[in-house]
């Protein structure tokens, strides 16, 4: 059920309940009042006749004549006067006798002093009247045609006004709910047009203050983030295809040239060496991309456990030296490291090793002595690692961009690479709640500093 309909029905039901309660109170209090007034009227009428009978001593036959010829008699009017021994002293028209007085009735009138009752549609009253030491039991009955007619009219008016008020409330509620929810409908229409190819569209934020505007603003912010990551992905994919195409094109060209004519064994060897180098670069690129995807998009699937930074670092050095026997990696451990457990962090061993390998490799490949010096210590009880080299350094204009995926600095001609290493390293360090910063001077060397929070604190 739509909220608009739900709101309207809820509003109408609430109003109907209130109106019904109000109508019932009005109707029943009017009915009570009519009944009360009619009993009073009957009593007055009976007292007048009794007075004429017992005080003015008017003959019952004359009284009956007055009753019959009176224009003011009530419908089915019937007054009877008894003494306490149940002797009838007077009765209005003998032919109308619907109240069948009994000894028991007279007794209960005597005991209760006044009783009210109904004989079919006749309203009847019985009460005692005392005059000159004598007690009389009087009954009076009549039908309140006028009062009942008025009550029926009131009922009809109440029913008609109740139905029309509910109808009006339903219509007004519909209009009101439609007006109140119009911004939501507009949001739905607009949101339907937002798709992957139209991610630049935004929802209208109306007055910018109410809850619906808040929802639209939040939704727009989400779209901003989505658009950003969507653009980044698009950029990423186009960069990847470009990066893959270049070595592949080189590989194909080398093989085609070699195939143009017969070559000497030495020449074939050279081609194989070249193409093997390109193939290795491609393999490295694809494994770097896989790691980048792991660190960027599938964080939930990454296993974290407690591990020691110094051990991961030693592993990374071992791997590098195995692949590049010409490199030198020096590690300087701070003294506190042996005494404390602060170098224990909560992290993923594989990813951290990838990050460290990237930094060590960069330091070695961008320096003539192919040496990376690492120091591991603490900065205000937070583990701090420094990867330094005395290499060619990074020009200041490149410093702001080296962490961007696929960016290679102006010094790239000194060493091969694909521009993914540092962006991957940054994501891995951030994934571990850490920070990375760089300090470099052209011709003197570069230092990357990494803070990773310890799991002990
Ligand atoms: P790659 O090393 O494959 O080019 P990276 O993302 O690892 O890609 O590094 C990006 C760029 O940062 C490098 O191309 C290089 O210009 C610069 N760079 C990174 N580390 C160093 C370093 N230790 N010395 C000099 N330049 C560096």
Coordinates of C-alpha atoms and ligand atoms in Angstrom, one line a residue:
X1 CA 0.0 0.0 0.0
X2 CA 1.4 3.4 -0.9
X3 CA 2.3 5.8 1.9
X4 CA -0.1 8.4 0.5
X5 CA -3.1 6.0 0.8
X6 CA -1.9 4.8 4.1
X7 CA -1.6 8.3 5.5
X8 CA -5.1 9.2 4.1
X9 CA -6.7 6.2 5.6
X10 CA -5.0 6.6 8.9
X11 CA -6.1 10.2 9.1
X12 CA -9.7 9.4 8.1
X13 CA -9.9 6.5 10.5
X14 CA -8.7 8.7 13.4
X15 CA -11.1 11.5 12.4
X16 CA -14.0 8.9 12.0
X17 CA -13.4 7.5 15.5
X18 CA -13.5 11.0 17.0
X19 CA -16.5 12.0 15.1
X20 CA -18.3 8.8 15.9
X21 CA -17.6 9.2 19.6
X22 CA -18.8 12.8 19.5
X23 CA -22.0 11.9 17.6
X24 CA -22.8 9.1 20.0
X25 CA -22.4 11.4 23.0
X26 CA -24.7 14.0 21.4
X27 CA -27.3 11.4 20.4
X28 CA -27.5 9.6 23.7
X29 CA -27.5 12.7 25.8
X30 CA -30.3 14.1 23.7
X31 CA -32.2 10.8 24.1
X32 CA -31.6 10.9 27.9
X33 CA -32.8 14.4 28.1
X34 CA -35.9 13.7 26.0
X35 CA -36.8 10.7 28.2
X36 CA -36.3 12.7 31.4
X37 CA -38.3 15.7 30.2
X38 CA -41.2 13.4 29.1
X39 CA -41.3 11.7 32.5
X40 CA -41.5 15.1 34.1
X41 CA -44.3 16.1 31.7
X42 CA -46.2 13.0 32.6
X43 CA -45.8 13.6 36.3
X44 CA -47.0 17.2 36.0
X45 CA -50.0 16.1 33.9
X46 CA -50.9 13.3 36.4
X47 CA -50.5 15.7 39.4
X48 CA -52.8 18.3 37.8
X49 CA -55.5 15.7 37.3
X50 CA -55.1 14.2 40.8
X51 CA -55.4 17.7 42.3
X52 CA -58.6 18.3 40.4
X53 CA -59.9 15.0 41.6
X54 CA -58.9 15.0 45.3
X55 CA -58.4 18.6 46.1
X56 CA -61.0 20.3 44.0
X57 CA -63.2 17.2 44.3
X58 CA -64.2 17.3 40.7
X59 CA -66.3 14.4 39.6
X60 CA -64.4 11.7 37.7
X61 CA -67.0 11.7 35.0
X62 CA -66.5 15.5 34.5
X63 CA -62.7 14.9 34.4
X64 CA -63.1 12.2 31.8
X65 CA -65.3 14.6 29.7
X66 CA -62.5 17.3 30.0
X67 CA -60.0 14.7 29.0
X68 CA -62.0 13.6 26.0
X69 CA -62.7 17.1 24.8
X70 CA -59.2 18.5 25.4
X71 CA -57.1 19.3 22.3
X72 CA -53.9 19.2 24.3
X73 CA -54.0 15.5 25.3
X74 CA -50.9 13.6 24.6
X75 CA -50.9 10.6 22.2
X76 CA -52.3 7.5 24.0
X77 CA -52.5 9.5 27.2
X78 CA -53.7 7.4 30.2
X79 CA -53.7 8.6 33.8
X80 CA -55.0 6.4 36.6
X81 CA -55.4 7.3 40.3
X82 CA -55.6 4.6 43.0
X83 CA -55.8 4.6 46.8
X84 CA -53.2 2.5 48.6
X85 CA -55.6 -0.4 48.8
X86 CA -55.6 -0.7 45.0
X87 CA -59.1 0.8 44.7
X88 CA -59.4 2.8 41.4
X89 CA -60.5 6.3 42.0
X90 CA -60.1 7.7 38.4
X91 CA -59.0 6.4 35.0
X92 CA -58.8 8.5 31.8
X93 CA -60.7 7.0 28.8
X94 CA -61.7 3.5 29.7
X95 CA -61.2 2.2 26.2
X96 CA -57.5 3.0 26.4
X97 CA -56.1 0.7 29.1
X98 CA -52.6 -0.4 28.1
X99 CA -51.0 0.0 31.5
X100 CA -52.3 -3.0 33.4
X101 CA -51.9 -2.0 37.0
X102 CA -51.5 -4.8 39.5
X103 CA -51.3 -5.0 43.2
X104 CA -47.6 -5.7 42.9
X105 CA -47.1 -2.5 40.8
X106 CA -49.0 -0.4 43.4
X107 CA -46.9 -2.0 46.2
X108 CA -43.6 -1.1 44.4
X109 CA -44.9 2.4 43.8
X110 CA -45.6 2.7 47.5
X111 CA -42.1 1.3 48.4
X112 CA -40.0 3.1 45.8
X113 CA -42.1 6.3 45.7
X114 CA -41.5 6.6 42.0
X115 CA -41.0 4.1 39.2
X116 CA -40.3 4.5 35.5
X117 CA -41.2 1.9 32.9
X118 CA -42.2 1.3 29.3
X119 CA -45.3 -0.5 27.9
X120 CA -44.3 -1.2 24.3
X121 CA -43.9 2.3 22.8
X122 CA -45.6 4.0 25.8
X123 CA -43.5 5.7 28.4
X124 CA -45.0 5.3 31.8
X125 CA -44.5 6.6 35.3
X126 CA -45.8 5.5 38.7
X127 CA -45.5 7.7 41.8
X128 CA -47.2 8.4 45.2
X129 CA -49.1 11.6 46.0
X130 CA -50.1 12.7 49.4
X131 CA -53.0 15.0 50.3
X132 CA -54.7 15.7 53.6
X133 CA -53.0 12.7 55.2
X134 CA -54.1 10.3 52.5
X135 CA -51.7 8.7 50.1
X136 CA -52.5 8.0 46.5
X137 CA -50.8 5.8 43.9
X138 CA -50.8 7.4 40.4
X139 CA -49.8 5.9 37.1
X140 CA -49.5 8.0 33.9
X141 CA -48.5 6.8 30.4
X142 CA -48.3 8.4 26.9
X143 CA -46.3 8.2 23.7
X144 CA -43.7 10.9 23.1
X145 CA -44.4 11.2 19.3
X146 CA -42.8 14.7 19.0
X147 CA -39.7 13.9 21.1
X148 CA -39.1 10.6 19.2
X149 CA -39.6 12.4 15.9
X150 CA -37.0 15.0 16.9
X151 CA -34.6 12.3 18.1
X152 CA -35.0 10.5 14.7
X153 CA -34.3 13.7 12.9
X154 CA -31.2 14.2 15.0
X155 CA -30.1 10.7 14.3
X156 CA -30.5 11.2 10.5
X157 CA -28.7 14.5 10.6
X158 CA -25.8 13.0 12.6
X159 CA -25.5 10.0 10.2
X160 CA -25.6 12.2 7.1
X161 CA -23.1 14.7 8.6
X162 CA -20.8 11.8 9.7
X163 CA -20.8 10.2 6.2
X164 CA -20.2 13.5 4.5
X165 CA -17.4 14.5 6.9
X166 CA -15.6 11.2 6.4
X167 CA -15.9 11.6 2.6
X168 CA -14.6 15.1 2.8
X169 CA -11.8 14.0 5.1
X170 CA -10.8 11.2 2.6
X171 CA -10.7 13.7 -0.3
X172 CA -8.9 16.4 1.7
X173 CA -6.5 13.8 3.2
X174 CA -5.7 12.5 -0.4
X175 CA -5.0 16.0 -1.6
X176 CA -3.0 16.9 1.5
X177 CA -0.9 13.7 1.4
X178 CA -0.3 14.2 -2.3
X179 CA 0.9 17.7 -1.7
X180 CA 3.0 16.7 1.2
X181 CA 4.6 13.8 -0.7
X182 CA 4.9 15.6 -4.0
X183 CA 8.7 16.1 -3.4
X184 CA 9.1 12.4 -2.9
X185 CA 7.3 11.7 -6.2
X186 CA 9.6 14.2 -7.9
X187 CA 12.6 12.5 -6.3
X188 CA 11.4 9.1 -7.6
X189 CA 10.9 10.5 -11.2
X190 CA 14.3 12.1 -11.1
X191 CA 16.0 9.0 -9.5
X192 CA 14.6 6.9 -12.3
X193 CA 16.7 8.9 -14.8
X194 CA 19.9 8.3 -12.9
X195 CA 21.9 5.5 -14.4
X196 CA 25.5 4.5 -14.9
X197 CA 25.6 6.8 -18.0
X198 CA 23.8 9.7 -16.2
X199 CA 25.6 9.6 -12.9
X200 CA 26.0 13.4 -13.0
X201 CA 22.2 14.0 -12.4
X202 CA 21.2 15.1 -8.9
X203 CA 18.0 15.2 -6.9
X204 CA 16.3 18.5 -6.2
X205 CA 16.7 19.5 -2.6
X206 CA 13.6 21.6 -2.2
X207 CA 13.8 24.1 0.7
X208 CA 17.0 22.4 1.9
X209 CA 15.6 22.2 5.4
X210 CA 13.0 19.5 5.9
X211 CA 13.5 15.7 6.3
X212 CA 12.9 15.1 2.6
X213 CA 15.5 17.7 1.6
X214 CA 17.9 16.0 4.1
X215 CA 17.2 12.7 2.3
X216 CA 17.8 14.2 -1.1
X217 CA 21.1 15.8 0.2
X218 CA 22.3 12.5 1.6
X219 CA 21.3 10.7 -1.6
X220 CA 23.2 13.4 -3.7
X221 CA 26.3 12.9 -1.5
X222 CA 26.1 9.2 -2.1
X223 CA 25.9 9.9 -5.8
X224 CA 28.9 12.2 -5.6
X225 CA 30.9 9.3 -4.0
X226 CA 29.6 6.8 -6.5
X227 CA 30.4 9.1 -9.4
X228 CA 33.9 9.6 -8.1
X229 CA 34.6 5.9 -7.7
X230 CA 32.9 5.1 -11.0
X231 CA 35.1 7.7 -12.7
X232 CA 38.2 6.3 -10.9
X233 CA 37.3 2.8 -12.1
X234 CA 36.8 4.0 -15.6
X235 CA 40.1 5.8 -15.5
X236 CA 41.7 2.7 -13.9
X237 CA 40.4 0.3 -16.6
X238 CA 41.6 2.6 -19.4
X239 CA 45.0 2.9 -17.7
X240 CA 45.2 -0.8 -17.4
X241 CA 44.4 -1.5 -21.0
X242 CA 47.0 1.2 -22.0
X243 CA 49.6 -0.4 -19.7
X244 CA 49.0 -3.8 -21.1
X245 CA 48.9 -2.7 -24.7
X246 CA 52.4 -1.1 -24.6
X247 CA 54.4 -4.1 -23.6
X248 CA 52.2 -6.4 -25.7
X249 CA 52.8 -4.2 -28.8
X250 CA 56.5 -4.2 -28.1
X251 CA 56.5 -8.0 -27.7
X252 CA 54.6 -8.5 -31.0
X253 CA 56.8 -6.0 -32.9
X254 CA 60.0 -7.7 -31.7
X255 CA 58.8 -11.1 -32.7
X256 CA 57.5 -9.8 -36.1
X257 CA 60.9 -8.2 -36.9
X258 CA 62.7 -11.4 -35.9
X259 CA 60.4 -13.3 -38.2
X260 CA 61.1 -11.1 -41.2
X261 CA 64.2 -13.1 -42.3
X262 CA 66.4 -15.9 -41.0
X263 CA 68.6 -14.9 -38.1
X264 CA 71.8 -16.2 -36.4
X265 CA 71.5 -18.2 -33.2
X266 CA 72.9 -15.2 -31.4
X267 CA 70.3 -12.9 -32.8
X268 CA 67.5 -15.3 -31.8
X269 CA 68.9 -15.4 -28.3
X270 CA 68.8 -11.6 -28.1
X271 CA 65.1 -11.6 -29.3
X272 CA 64.3 -14.3 -26.7
X273 CA 66.0 -12.2 -24.0
X274 CA 64.1 -9.1 -25.0
X275 CA 60.7 -10.8 -25.3
X276 CA 61.3 -12.6 -22.0
X277 CA 61.9 -9.3 -20.3
X278 CA 58.6 -7.9 -21.8
X279 CA 56.7 -11.0 -20.7
X280 CA 58.1 -10.7 -17.2
X281 CA 57.0 -7.1 -17.1
X282 CA 53.6 -8.2 -18.1
X283 CA 53.5 -10.9 -15.4
X284 CA 54.6 -8.3 -12.8
X285 CA 52.0 -5.9 -14.0
X286 CA 49.2 -8.4 -13.8
X287 CA 50.2 -9.5 -10.3
X288 CA 50.5 -5.9 -9.1
X289 CA 47.0 -5.2 -10.5
X290 CA 45.6 -8.2 -8.7
X291 CA 47.2 -7.0 -5.4
X292 CA 45.8 -3.5 -6.0
X293 CA 42.3 -4.9 -6.6
X294 CA 42.7 -7.0 -3.4
X295 CA 43.7 -3.9 -1.3
X296 CA 41.1 -1.7 -2.9
X297 CA 37.9 -3.5 -3.6
X298 CA 37.6 -6.7 -1.7
X299 CA 38.6 -5.6 1.8
X300 CA 36.1 -7.8 3.5
X301 CA 37.9 -10.9 2.2
X302 CA 41.3 -9.9 3.7
X303 CA 42.5 -11.9 6.7
X304 CA 44.0 -9.9 9.5
X305 CA 46.1 -11.4 12.3
X306 CA 48.7 -10.4 14.8
X307 CA 52.2 -10.2 13.3
X308 CA 55.6 -8.7 14.0
X309 CA 56.7 -5.9 11.6
X310 CA 60.4 -6.9 11.9
X311 CA 59.7 -10.4 10.8
X312 CA 57.7 -9.2 7.8
X313 CA 60.5 -6.9 6.9
X314 CA 63.1 -9.7 7.0
X315 CA 60.9 -11.8 4.8
X316 CA 60.5 -9.0 2.3
X317 CA 64.3 -8.5 2.2
X318 CA 64.8 -12.2 1.6
X319 CA 62.5 -12.2 -1.4
X320 CA 64.1 -9.2 -2.9
X321 CA 67.6 -10.5 -2.6
X322 CA 66.6 -13.8 -4.1
X323 CA 65.2 -12.1 -7.2
X324 CA 67.9 -9.3 -7.4
X325 CA 71.2 -10.6 -6.0
X326 CA 72.8 -7.3 -6.9
X327 CA 70.7 -5.3 -4.5
X328 CA 71.7 -4.4 -0.9
X329 CA 69.2 -4.1 1.9
X330 CA 70.4 -2.9 5.3
X331 CA 68.1 -3.0 8.3
X332 CA 68.7 -1.1 11.4
X333 CA 66.6 -2.2 14.4
X334 CA 66.0 0.2 17.3
X335 CA 67.1 -1.1 20.7
X336 CA 63.6 -0.9 22.2
X337 CA 62.4 -3.3 19.6
X338 CA 64.0 -6.3 21.3
X339 CA 62.5 -5.3 24.7
X340 CA 58.9 -4.5 23.7
X341 CA 56.1 -6.0 21.8
X342 CA 55.1 -2.7 20.3
X343 CA 56.1 -3.9 16.8
X344 CA 53.3 -6.4 16.9
X345 CA 50.6 -5.1 14.6
X346 CA 47.2 -6.4 13.4
X347 CA 47.6 -6.9 9.7
X348 CA 47.8 -9.0 6.6
X349 CA 51.2 -10.5 6.1
X350 CA 51.1 -10.9 2.4
X351 CA 49.9 -7.3 1.6
X352 CA 52.4 -5.8 4.0
X353 CA 55.2 -7.7 2.4
X354 CA 54.1 -6.4 -1.0
X355 CA 54.2 -2.9 0.3
X356 CA 57.7 -3.3 1.8
X357 CA 59.0 -5.0 -1.3
X358 CA 57.8 -2.1 -3.5
X359 CA 59.5 0.5 -1.3
X360 CA 62.8 -1.5 -1.1
X361 CA 62.7 -2.2 -4.9
X362 CA 62.2 1.5 -5.7
X363 CA 65.0 2.5 -3.4
X364 CA 67.4 0.0 -5.0
X365 CA 66.4 0.6 -8.6
X366 CA 66.5 4.4 -8.4
X367 CA 70.0 4.5 -6.8
X368 CA 73.3 3.8 -8.4
X369 CA 74.6 1.8 -5.4
X370 CA 71.3 -0.3 -5.5
X371 CA 71.1 0.0 -1.7
X372 CA 68.1 0.5 0.6
X373 CA 68.6 1.4 4.3
X374 CA 65.7 0.6 6.5
X375 CA 65.3 1.7 10.1
X376 CA 62.6 0.3 12.3
X377 CA 61.8 2.1 15.6
X378 CA 59.1 4.0 17.4
X379 CA 57.6 7.5 17.2
X380 CA 55.6 8.2 20.4
X381 CA 55.2 4.4 20.8
X382 CA 53.9 4.0 17.2
X383 CA 56.0 1.8 15.0
X384 CA 57.9 3.8 12.5
X385 CA 59.7 2.4 9.4
X386 CA 62.0 4.5 7.2
X387 CA 63.0 3.3 3.7
X388 CA 66.0 5.5 2.6
X389 CA 68.3 5.5 -0.4
X390 CA 71.0 7.7 -1.7
X391 CA 69.7 7.7 -5.2
X392 CA 68.6 10.1 -7.9
X393 CA 65.7 11.6 -5.8
X394 CA 62.3 12.8 -7.0
X395 CA 61.8 16.2 -8.6
X396 CA 59.5 18.5 -6.4
X397 CA 56.8 18.7 -9.2
X398 CA 56.5 14.9 -9.2
X399 CA 56.2 14.5 -5.4
X400 CA 52.5 15.4 -5.3
X401 CA 51.7 12.7 -8.0
X402 CA 53.8 9.7 -7.3
X403 CA 51.0 8.0 -5.2
X404 CA 48.5 8.2 -8.1
X405 CA 48.0 4.9 -9.9
X406 CA 50.1 4.6 -13.1
X407 CA 52.0 7.8 -12.5
X408 CA 55.7 7.5 -13.2
X409 CA 58.0 10.4 -12.4
X410 CA 60.2 12.3 -14.7
X411 CA 63.1 10.0 -13.5
X412 CA 61.4 6.9 -14.9
X413 CA 63.9 6.5 -17.7
X414 CA 66.4 5.3 -15.0
X415 CA 64.5 2.2 -14.2
X416 CA 61.6 0.1 -15.6
X417 CA 58.2 0.0 -13.8
X418 CA 54.5 0.4 -14.3
X419 CA 53.6 3.2 -11.8
X420 CA 51.4 1.0 -9.6
X421 CA 53.8 0.3 -6.8
X422 CA 53.4 3.4 -4.7
X423 CA 49.6 3.7 -5.0
X424 CA 49.4 0.0 -4.0
X425 CA 51.7 0.6 -1.1
X426 CA 49.6 3.6 0.1
X427 CA 46.4 1.6 0.0
X428 CA 47.9 -1.2 1.9
X429 CA 49.3 1.1 4.6
X430 CA 45.9 2.9 4.9
X431 CA 44.2 -0.5 5.1
X432 CA 46.3 -1.1 8.2
X433 CA 45.3 2.3 9.7
X434 CA 48.7 3.8 9.0
X435 CA 50.2 6.7 7.1
X436 CA 53.0 7.2 4.5
X437 CA 55.0 10.2 3.7
X438 CA 58.0 11.0 1.5
X439 CA 61.0 13.2 1.7
X440 CA 63.3 13.6 -1.3
X441 CA 66.0 15.7 -2.7
X442 CA 67.1 15.4 -6.3
X443 CA 70.6 14.0 -6.5
X444 CA 70.8 13.2 -2.8
X445 CA 68.2 10.5 -2.1
X446 CA 64.7 9.7 -0.9
X447 CA 63.1 8.5 2.3
X448 CA 59.7 7.0 2.7
X449 CA 58.3 7.0 6.3
X450 CA 55.6 4.7 7.5
X451 CA 53.6 4.8 10.7
X452 CA 51.5 1.7 11.5
X453 CA 49.6 1.6 14.7
X454 CA 50.7 -1.2 17.1
X455 CA 48.0 -3.7 18.2
X456 CA 49.4 -3.6 21.7
X457 CA 48.3 -0.1 22.6
Ligands
LIG1 P1 57.3 2.5 -10.7 O1 58.4 2.4 -9.7 O2 56.9 1.3 -11.2 O3 57.6 3.6 -11.7 P2 55.9 3.5 -8.4 O4 54.4 3.7 -8.2 O5 56.6 2.5 -7.4 O6 56.0 3.1 -9.9 O7 56.6 4.9 -8.2 C1 56.1 6.0 -8.9 C2 57.2 7.0 -9.2 O8 57.8 7.6 -8.1 C3 58.4 6.4 -9.9 O9 58.1 6.3 -11.3 C4 59.5 7.3 -9.6 O10 59.4 8.4 -10.5 C5 59.1 7.8 -8.2 N1 59.9 7.1 -7.2 C6 59.4 6.2 -6.3 N2 60.3 5.8 -5.4 C7 61.4 6.4 -5.7 C8 62.8 6.5 -5.2 N3 63.1 5.7 -4.1 N4 63.7 7.3 -5.8 C9 63.3 8.0 -6.8 N5 62.1 8.1 -7.4 C10 61.2 7.3 -6.8

